[in-house]
mmCIF file of C-alpha atoms in Angstrom:
data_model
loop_
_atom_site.group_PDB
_atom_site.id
_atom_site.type_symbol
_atom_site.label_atom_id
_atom_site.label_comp_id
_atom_site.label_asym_id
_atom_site.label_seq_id
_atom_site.Cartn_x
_atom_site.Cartn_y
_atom_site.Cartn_z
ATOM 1 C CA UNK Y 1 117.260 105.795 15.152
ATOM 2 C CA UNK Y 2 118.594 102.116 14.529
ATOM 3 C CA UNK Y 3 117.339 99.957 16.506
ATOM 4 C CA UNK Y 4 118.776 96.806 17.948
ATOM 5 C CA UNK Y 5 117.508 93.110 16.984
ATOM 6 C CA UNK Y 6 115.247 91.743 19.325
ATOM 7 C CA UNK Y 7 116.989 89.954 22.039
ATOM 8 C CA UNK Y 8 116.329 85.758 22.134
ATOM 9 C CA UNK Y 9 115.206 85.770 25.506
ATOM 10 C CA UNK Y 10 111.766 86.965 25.977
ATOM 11 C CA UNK Y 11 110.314 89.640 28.177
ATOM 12 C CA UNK Y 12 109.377 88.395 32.069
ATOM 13 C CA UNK Y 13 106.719 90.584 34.033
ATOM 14 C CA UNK Y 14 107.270 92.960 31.506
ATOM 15 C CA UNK Y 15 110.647 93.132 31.637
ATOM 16 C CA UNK Y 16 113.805 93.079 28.903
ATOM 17 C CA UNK Y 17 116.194 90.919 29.604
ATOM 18 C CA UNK Y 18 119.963 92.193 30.341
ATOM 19 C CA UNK Y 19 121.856 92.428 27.116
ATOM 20 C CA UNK Y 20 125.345 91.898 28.228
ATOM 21 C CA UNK Y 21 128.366 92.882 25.484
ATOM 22 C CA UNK Y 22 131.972 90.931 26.537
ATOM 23 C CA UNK Y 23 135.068 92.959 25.807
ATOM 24 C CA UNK Y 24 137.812 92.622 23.006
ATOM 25 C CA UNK Y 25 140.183 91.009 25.190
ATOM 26 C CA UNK Y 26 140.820 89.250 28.471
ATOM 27 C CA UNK Y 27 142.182 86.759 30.651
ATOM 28 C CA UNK Y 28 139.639 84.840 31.425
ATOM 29 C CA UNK Y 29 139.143 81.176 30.206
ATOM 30 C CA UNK Y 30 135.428 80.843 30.662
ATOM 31 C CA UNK Y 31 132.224 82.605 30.956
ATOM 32 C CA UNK Y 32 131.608 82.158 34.465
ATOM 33 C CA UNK Y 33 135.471 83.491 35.428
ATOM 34 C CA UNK Y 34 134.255 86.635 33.713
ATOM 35 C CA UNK Y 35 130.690 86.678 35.284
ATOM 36 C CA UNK Y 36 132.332 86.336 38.351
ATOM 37 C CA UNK Y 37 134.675 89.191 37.760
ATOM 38 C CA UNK Y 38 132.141 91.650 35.927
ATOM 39 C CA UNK Y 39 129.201 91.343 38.949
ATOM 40 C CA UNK Y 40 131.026 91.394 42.190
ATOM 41 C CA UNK Y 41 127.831 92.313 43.182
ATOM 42 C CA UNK Y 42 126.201 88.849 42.660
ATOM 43 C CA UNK Y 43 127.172 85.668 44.709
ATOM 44 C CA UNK Y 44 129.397 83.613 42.942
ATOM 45 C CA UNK Y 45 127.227 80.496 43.534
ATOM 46 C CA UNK Y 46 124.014 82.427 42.101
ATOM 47 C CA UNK Y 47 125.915 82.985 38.707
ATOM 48 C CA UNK Y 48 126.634 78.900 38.467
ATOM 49 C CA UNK Y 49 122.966 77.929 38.784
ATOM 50 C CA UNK Y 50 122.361 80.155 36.382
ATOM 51 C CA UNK Y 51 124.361 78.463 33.975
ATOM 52 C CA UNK Y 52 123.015 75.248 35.515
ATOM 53 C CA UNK Y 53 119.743 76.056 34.841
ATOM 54 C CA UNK Y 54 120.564 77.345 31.484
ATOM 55 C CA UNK Y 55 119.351 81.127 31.984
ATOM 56 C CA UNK Y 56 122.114 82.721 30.532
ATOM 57 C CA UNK Y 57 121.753 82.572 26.732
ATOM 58 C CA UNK Y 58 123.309 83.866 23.249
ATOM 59 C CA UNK Y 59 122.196 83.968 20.077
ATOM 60 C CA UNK Y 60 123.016 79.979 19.459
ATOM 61 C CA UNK Y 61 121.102 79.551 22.758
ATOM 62 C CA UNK Y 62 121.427 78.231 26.263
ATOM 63 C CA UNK Y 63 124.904 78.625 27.815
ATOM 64 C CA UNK Y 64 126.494 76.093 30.343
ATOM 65 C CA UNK Y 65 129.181 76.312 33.566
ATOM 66 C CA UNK Y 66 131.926 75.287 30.660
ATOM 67 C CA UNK Y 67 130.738 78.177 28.347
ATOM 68 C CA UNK Y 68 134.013 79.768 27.333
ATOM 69 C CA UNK Y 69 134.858 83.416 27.365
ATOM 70 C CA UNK Y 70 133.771 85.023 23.908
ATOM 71 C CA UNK Y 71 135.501 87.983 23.074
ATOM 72 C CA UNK Y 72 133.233 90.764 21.756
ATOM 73 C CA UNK Y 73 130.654 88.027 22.572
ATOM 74 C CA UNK Y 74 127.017 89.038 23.923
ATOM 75 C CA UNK Y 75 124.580 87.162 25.840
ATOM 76 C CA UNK Y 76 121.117 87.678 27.651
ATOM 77 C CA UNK Y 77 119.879 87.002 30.545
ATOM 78 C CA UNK Y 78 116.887 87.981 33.662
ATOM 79 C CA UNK Y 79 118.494 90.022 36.519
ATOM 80 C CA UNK Y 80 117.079 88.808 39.910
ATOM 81 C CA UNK Y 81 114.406 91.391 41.242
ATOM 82 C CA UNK Y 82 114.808 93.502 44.318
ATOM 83 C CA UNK Y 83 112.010 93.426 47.020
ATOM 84 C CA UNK Y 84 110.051 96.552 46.172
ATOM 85 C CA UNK Y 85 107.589 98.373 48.029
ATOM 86 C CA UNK Y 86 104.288 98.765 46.056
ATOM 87 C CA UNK Y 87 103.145 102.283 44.602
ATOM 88 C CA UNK Y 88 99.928 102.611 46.063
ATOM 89 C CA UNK Y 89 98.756 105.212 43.434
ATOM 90 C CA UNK Y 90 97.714 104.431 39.722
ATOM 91 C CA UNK Y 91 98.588 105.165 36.608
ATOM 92 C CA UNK Y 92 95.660 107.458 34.533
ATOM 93 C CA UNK Y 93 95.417 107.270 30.775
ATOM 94 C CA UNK Y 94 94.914 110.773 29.526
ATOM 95 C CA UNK Y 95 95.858 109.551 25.877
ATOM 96 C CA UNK Y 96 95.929 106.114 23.417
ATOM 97 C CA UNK Y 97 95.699 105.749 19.903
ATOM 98 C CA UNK Y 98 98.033 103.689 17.322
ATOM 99 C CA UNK Y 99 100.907 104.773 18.022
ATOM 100 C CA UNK Y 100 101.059 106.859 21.530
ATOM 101 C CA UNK Y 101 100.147 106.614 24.537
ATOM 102 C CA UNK Y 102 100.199 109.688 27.436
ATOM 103 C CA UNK Y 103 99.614 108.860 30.903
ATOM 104 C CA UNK Y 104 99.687 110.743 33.890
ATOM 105 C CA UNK Y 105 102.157 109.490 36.222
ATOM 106 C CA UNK Y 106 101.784 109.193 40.120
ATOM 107 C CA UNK Y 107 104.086 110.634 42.296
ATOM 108 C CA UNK Y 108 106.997 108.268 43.778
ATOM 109 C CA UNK Y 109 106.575 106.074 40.567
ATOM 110 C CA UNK Y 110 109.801 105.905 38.701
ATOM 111 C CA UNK Y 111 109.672 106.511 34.692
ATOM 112 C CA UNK Y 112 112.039 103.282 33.594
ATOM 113 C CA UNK Y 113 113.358 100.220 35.260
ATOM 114 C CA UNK Y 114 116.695 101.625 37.399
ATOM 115 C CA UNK Y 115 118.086 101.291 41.131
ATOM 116 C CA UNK Y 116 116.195 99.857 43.228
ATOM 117 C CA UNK Y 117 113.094 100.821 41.384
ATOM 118 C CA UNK Y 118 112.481 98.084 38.428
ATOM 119 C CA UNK Y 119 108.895 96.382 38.523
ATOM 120 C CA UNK Y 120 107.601 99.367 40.287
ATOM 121 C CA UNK Y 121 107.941 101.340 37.353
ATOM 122 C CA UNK Y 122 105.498 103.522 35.150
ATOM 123 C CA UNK Y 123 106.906 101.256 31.823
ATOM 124 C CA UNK Y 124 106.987 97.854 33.525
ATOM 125 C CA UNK Y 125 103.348 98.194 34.654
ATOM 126 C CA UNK Y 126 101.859 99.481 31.220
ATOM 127 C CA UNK Y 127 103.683 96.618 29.459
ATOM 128 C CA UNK Y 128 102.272 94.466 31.606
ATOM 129 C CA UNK Y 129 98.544 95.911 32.310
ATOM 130 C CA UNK Y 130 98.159 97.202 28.731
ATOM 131 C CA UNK Y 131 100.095 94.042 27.146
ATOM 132 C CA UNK Y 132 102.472 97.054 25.424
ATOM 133 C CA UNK Y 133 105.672 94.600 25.133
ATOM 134 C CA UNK Y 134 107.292 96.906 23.232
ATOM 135 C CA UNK Y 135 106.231 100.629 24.842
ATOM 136 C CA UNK Y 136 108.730 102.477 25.485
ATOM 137 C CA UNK Y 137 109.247 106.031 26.937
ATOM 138 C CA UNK Y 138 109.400 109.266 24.258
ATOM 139 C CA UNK Y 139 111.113 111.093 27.606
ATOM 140 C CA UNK Y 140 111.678 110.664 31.285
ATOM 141 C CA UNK Y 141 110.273 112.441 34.679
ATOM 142 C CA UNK Y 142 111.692 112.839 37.785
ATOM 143 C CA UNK Y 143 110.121 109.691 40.504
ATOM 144 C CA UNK Y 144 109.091 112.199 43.103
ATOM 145 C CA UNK Y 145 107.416 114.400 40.425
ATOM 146 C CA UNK Y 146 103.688 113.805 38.818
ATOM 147 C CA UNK Y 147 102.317 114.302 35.665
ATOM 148 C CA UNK Y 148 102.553 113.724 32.191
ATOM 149 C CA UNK Y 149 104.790 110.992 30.340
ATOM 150 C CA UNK Y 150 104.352 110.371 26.735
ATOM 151 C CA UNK Y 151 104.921 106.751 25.327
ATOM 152 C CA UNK Y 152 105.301 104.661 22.344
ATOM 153 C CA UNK Y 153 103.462 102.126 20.993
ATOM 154 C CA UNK Y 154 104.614 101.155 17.084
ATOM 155 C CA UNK Y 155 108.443 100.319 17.565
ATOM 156 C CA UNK Y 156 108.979 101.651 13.799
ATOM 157 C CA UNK Y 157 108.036 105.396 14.813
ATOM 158 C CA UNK Y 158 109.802 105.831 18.456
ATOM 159 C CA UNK Y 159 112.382 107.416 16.832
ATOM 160 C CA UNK Y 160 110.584 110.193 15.471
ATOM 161 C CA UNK Y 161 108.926 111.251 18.822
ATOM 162 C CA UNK Y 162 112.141 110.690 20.763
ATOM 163 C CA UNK Y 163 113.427 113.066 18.806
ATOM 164 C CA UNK Y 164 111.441 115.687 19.394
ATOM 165 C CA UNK Y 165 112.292 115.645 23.297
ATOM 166 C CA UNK Y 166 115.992 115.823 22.118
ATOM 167 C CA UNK Y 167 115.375 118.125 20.096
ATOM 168 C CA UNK Y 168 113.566 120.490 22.183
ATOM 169 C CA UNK Y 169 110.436 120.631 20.293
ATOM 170 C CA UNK Y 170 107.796 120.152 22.630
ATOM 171 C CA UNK Y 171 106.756 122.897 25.114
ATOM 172 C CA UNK Y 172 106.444 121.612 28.418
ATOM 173 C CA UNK Y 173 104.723 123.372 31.207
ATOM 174 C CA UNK Y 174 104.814 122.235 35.140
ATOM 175 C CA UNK Y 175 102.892 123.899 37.714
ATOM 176 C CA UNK Y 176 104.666 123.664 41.470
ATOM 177 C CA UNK Y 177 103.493 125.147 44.633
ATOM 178 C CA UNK Y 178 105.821 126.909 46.796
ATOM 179 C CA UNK Y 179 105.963 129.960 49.555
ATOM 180 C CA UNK Y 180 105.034 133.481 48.196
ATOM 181 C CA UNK Y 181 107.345 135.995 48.274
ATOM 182 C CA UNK Y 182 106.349 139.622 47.206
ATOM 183 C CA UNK Y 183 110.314 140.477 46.530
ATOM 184 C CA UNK Y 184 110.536 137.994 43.946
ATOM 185 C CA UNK Y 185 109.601 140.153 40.737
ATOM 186 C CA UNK Y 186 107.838 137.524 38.005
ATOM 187 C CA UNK Y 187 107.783 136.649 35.868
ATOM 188 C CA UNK Y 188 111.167 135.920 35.442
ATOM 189 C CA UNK Y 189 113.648 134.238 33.531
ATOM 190 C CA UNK Y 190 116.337 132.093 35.291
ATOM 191 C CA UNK Y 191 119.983 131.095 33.565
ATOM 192 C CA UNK Y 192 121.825 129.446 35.738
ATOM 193 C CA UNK Y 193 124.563 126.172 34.707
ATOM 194 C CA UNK Y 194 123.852 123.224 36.450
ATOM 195 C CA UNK Y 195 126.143 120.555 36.694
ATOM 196 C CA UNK Y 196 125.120 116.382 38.025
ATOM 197 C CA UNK Y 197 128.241 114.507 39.227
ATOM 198 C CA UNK Y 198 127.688 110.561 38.671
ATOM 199 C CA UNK Y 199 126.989 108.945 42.052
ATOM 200 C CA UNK Y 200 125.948 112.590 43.555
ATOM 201 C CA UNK Y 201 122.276 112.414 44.482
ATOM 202 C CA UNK Y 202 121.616 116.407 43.973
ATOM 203 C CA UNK Y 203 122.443 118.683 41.387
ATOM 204 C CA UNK Y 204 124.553 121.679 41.736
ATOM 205 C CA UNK Y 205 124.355 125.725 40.086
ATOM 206 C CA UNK Y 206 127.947 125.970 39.331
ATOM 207 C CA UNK Y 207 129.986 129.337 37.913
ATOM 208 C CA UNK Y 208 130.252 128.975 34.383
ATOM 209 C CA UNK Y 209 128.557 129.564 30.909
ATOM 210 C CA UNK Y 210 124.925 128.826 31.299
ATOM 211 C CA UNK Y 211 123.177 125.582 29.839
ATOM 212 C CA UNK Y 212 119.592 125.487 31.999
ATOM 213 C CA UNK Y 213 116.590 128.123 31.612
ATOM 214 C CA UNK Y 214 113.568 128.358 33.364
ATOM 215 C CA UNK Y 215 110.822 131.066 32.597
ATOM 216 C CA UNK Y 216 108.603 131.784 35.912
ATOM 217 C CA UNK Y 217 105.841 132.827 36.358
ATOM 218 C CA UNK Y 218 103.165 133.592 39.614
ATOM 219 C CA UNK Y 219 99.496 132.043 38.585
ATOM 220 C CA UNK Y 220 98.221 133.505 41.980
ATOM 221 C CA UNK Y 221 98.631 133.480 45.637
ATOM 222 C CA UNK Y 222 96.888 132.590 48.823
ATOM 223 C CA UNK Y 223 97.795 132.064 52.398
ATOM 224 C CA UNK Y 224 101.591 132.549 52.123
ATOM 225 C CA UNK Y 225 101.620 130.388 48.994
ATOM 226 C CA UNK Y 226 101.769 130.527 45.265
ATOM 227 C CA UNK Y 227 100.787 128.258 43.018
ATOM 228 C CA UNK Y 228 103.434 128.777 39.715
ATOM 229 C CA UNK Y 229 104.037 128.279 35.952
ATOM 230 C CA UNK Y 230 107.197 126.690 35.164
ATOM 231 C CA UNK Y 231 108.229 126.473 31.333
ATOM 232 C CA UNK Y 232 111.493 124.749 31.169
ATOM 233 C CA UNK Y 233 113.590 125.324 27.883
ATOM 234 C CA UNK Y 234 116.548 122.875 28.681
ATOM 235 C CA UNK Y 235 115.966 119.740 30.590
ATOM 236 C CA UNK Y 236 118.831 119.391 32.927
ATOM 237 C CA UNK Y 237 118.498 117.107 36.044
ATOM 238 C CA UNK Y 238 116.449 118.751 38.539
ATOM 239 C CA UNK Y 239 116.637 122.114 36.988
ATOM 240 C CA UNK Y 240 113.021 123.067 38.115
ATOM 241 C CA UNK Y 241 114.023 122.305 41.440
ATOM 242 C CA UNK Y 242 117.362 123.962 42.087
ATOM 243 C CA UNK Y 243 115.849 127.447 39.641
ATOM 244 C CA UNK Y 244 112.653 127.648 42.350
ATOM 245 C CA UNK Y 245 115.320 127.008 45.326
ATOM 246 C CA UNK Y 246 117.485 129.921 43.958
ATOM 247 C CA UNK Y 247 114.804 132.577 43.931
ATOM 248 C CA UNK Y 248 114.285 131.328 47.362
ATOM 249 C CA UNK Y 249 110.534 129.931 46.728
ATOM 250 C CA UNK Y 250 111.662 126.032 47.098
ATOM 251 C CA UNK Y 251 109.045 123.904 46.071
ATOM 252 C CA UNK Y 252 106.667 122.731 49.013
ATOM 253 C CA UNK Y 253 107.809 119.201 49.879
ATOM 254 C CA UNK Y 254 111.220 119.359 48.058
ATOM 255 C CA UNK Y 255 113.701 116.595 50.015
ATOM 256 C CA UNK Y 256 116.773 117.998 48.024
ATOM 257 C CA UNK Y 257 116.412 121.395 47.849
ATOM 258 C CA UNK Y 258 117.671 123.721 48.987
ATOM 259 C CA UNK Y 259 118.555 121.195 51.939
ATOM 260 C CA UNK Y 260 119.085 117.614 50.925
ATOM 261 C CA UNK Y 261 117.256 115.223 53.606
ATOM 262 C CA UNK Y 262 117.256 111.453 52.968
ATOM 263 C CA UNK Y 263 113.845 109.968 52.799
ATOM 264 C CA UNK Y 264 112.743 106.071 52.812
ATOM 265 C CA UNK Y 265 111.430 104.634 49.578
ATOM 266 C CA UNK Y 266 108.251 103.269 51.169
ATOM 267 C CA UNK Y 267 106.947 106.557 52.845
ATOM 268 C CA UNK Y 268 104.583 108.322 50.539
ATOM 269 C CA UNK Y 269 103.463 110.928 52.068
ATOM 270 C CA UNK Y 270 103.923 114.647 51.483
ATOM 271 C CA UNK Y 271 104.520 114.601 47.815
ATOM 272 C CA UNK Y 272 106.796 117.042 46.119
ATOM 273 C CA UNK Y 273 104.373 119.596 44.680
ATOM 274 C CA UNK Y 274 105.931 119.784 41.014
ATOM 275 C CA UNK Y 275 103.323 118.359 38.089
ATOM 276 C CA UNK Y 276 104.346 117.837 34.805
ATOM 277 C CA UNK Y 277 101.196 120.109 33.369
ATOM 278 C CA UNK Y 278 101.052 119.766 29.643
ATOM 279 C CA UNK Y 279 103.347 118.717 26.279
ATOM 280 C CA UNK Y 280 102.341 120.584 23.258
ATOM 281 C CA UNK Y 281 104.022 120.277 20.259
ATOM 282 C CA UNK Y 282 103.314 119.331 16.252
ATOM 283 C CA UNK Y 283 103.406 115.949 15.442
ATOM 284 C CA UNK Y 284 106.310 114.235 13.154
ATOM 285 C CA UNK Y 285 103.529 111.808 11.632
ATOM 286 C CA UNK Y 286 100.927 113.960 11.108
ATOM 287 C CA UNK Y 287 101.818 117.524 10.646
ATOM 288 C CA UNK Y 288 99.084 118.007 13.468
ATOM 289 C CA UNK Y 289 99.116 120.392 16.446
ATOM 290 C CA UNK Y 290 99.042 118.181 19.421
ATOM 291 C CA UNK Y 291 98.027 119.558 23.192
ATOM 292 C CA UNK Y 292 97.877 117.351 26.612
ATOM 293 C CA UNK Y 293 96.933 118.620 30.040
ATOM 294 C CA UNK Y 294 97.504 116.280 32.985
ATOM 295 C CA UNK Y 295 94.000 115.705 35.055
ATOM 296 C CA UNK Y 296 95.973 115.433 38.339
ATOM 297 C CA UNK Y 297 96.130 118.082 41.081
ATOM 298 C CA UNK Y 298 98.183 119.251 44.015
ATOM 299 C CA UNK Y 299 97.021 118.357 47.083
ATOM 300 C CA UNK Y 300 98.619 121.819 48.626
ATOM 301 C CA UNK Y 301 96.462 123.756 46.311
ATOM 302 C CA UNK Y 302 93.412 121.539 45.630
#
C-alpha cells in the first residue's frame, strides 16, 4: 500500500495533524475565506489566530491571514481537542515484538481518533505510553466491545498485515453472553444483508442478496444464560450484534439492539458482553502460524 509522505507538522499528544487537500477550483481569494467556508463548524475568529499564530502550515511552511487560496493546495494543521471523559480501564499488552503489537482493548475505549472520541483512544494512548509515533491499527473494533486489536509497529510492513483483515484471512472468534433459549437450534449459521446508512447510529438486516455471516455456536449454559462462540466471516458494522438480536438471544447489555437506547459517554457501567476472543492466522513475514487469545473476561460470566 503507498503510503503518504510524512506530514511537516509533527505529532502532538500523539496525535497526526489534519492533512487538509483544497479543491481544483473556487471563488475564494484567500485561505482564510475558504477556511471559513469549509469549517462552519469552527468560529471564524478561532481560524484567524490560527493563522496569527502561524499553526496552519504547508509544505513551504507557516501560513499567514493573507495566505491566498491554493488550488489543489494542501496544508496541515492541529484540530482543537474536545473535553473527553477519561477511560478508567487500561490497555493490556498480550503481544510486542518488531513489528506488532496486540493488545487487549477495554470496553468503551474507541479503536482510532473519531467523534467525540480522539485522545481517549486505544492508538492515541499507545503512541503516547509506548512512544509508537507511527503505530497504527491492522483493523478496527467496535468502542463498546473488548478484546483483541492487532497493531503495527514498522511503517514499511503495515501494508502486509492490513491486508490480511481485508482480505479475510484471519479467523476471528468473539465470545458474547446472552439469554438461553432451548428453541434456538446451534450451532447455526446466520446470512442475513446488513446495510449502515451514513449518519444512522444502528445498522439494519435489509431484504436483499446476503453480504454478512455469522457461525453460532452455544459453549454452555447456566441460569437462563449462555455464554457463545461467535466466528464472523464478513465484518460488516455491528453484524455480531444485529445476527444474536435476530435469533432473539441479544447480547446482555446491548444499547442498540434489538432496541436502540441512547446512553451518555461517561457512564461505564454495564458493559456490552461481546469480547473480541482470538485472531489466528499465518503470517505475511514469516510464513508462521500465529494464535492470540485475549486474557479479559465477562463480568456476566466470570
Amino acid at each position: 500500500m503507498r503510503r503518504r509522505a510524512k506530514p511537516p507538522l509533527p505529532q502532538r499528544l500523539g496525535l497526526d495533524p489534519v492533512r487538509m487537500r483544497m479543491p481544483a477550483e473556487g471563488p475564494w481569494r484567500t485561505l482564510r475565506e475558504h477556511l471559513v467556508f469549509r469549517l462552519p463548524r469552527v468560529d471564524p475568529e478561532r481560524i484567524d489566530e490560527m493563522l496569527r499564530e502561524r499553526r496552519i502550515v504547508d509544505l513551504d511552511g507557516p501560513l499567514g491571514p493573507d495566505a491566498p487560496f491554493v488550488p489543489d493546495g494542501v496544508i496541515w494543521f492541529h484540530r482543537d481537542l474536545p473535553v473527553e471523559t477519561p477511560v478508567p480501564f487500561e490497555i493490556g499488552i498480550v503481544h510486542r515484538d518488531e513489528d506488532l503489537l496486540v493488545v487487549d482493548k477495554p470496553h468503551f475505549l474507541a479503536t482510532i481518533p473519531r467523534g467525540q472520541h480522539i485522545a481517549e483512544t486505544a492508538l492515541v494512548r499507545l503512541r503516547r505510553e509506548l512512544d509508537l509515533p507511527d503505530l497504527v491499527p491492522a483493523h478496527r473494533l467496535d468502542r463498546v466491545t473488548a478484546g483483541l486489536v492487532m497493531f503495527v509497529i514498522t511503517p514499511q510492513v503495515r501494508g502486509r498485515y492490513q491486508t490480511l483483515f481485508r482480505d479475510r484471512l484471519v479467523h476471528k472468534e468473539y465470545e458474547a453472553i446472552a439469554g438461553y433459549d432451548p428453541d434456538v437450534v446451534l450451532p447455526t449459521t446466520v446470512h442475513s444483508r446488513i446495510v449502515k446508512e451514513k449518519g444512522v447510529i444502528v445498522a439494519q438486516e435489509v431484504p436483499g442478496e446476503s453480504n454478512a455471516e455469522t457461525v453460532v455456536d452455544l459453549v454452555e449454559h447456566r441460569g437462563g444464560l449462555g455464554r457463545y462462540r461467535l466466528s464472523p466471516r464478513t465484518g460488516r458494522t455491528h453484524q455480531l450484534r444485529l445476527h444474536m438480536a435476530g435469533l432473539g438471544v441479544p447480547i446482555l447489555n446491548d444499547d442498540f439492539y434489538p432496541v436502540l437506547t441512547e446512553k451518555p459517554l461517561d457512564d461505564f457501567t454495564n458493559p456490552l458482553q461481546l469480547l473480541a476472543k482470538t485472531l489466528e492466522f499465518r503470517d505475511p513475514l514469516s510464513g508462521e502460524h500465529r494464535r492470540f487469545e485475549s486474557r479479559l473476561r465477562l463480568s456476566a460470566w466470570s
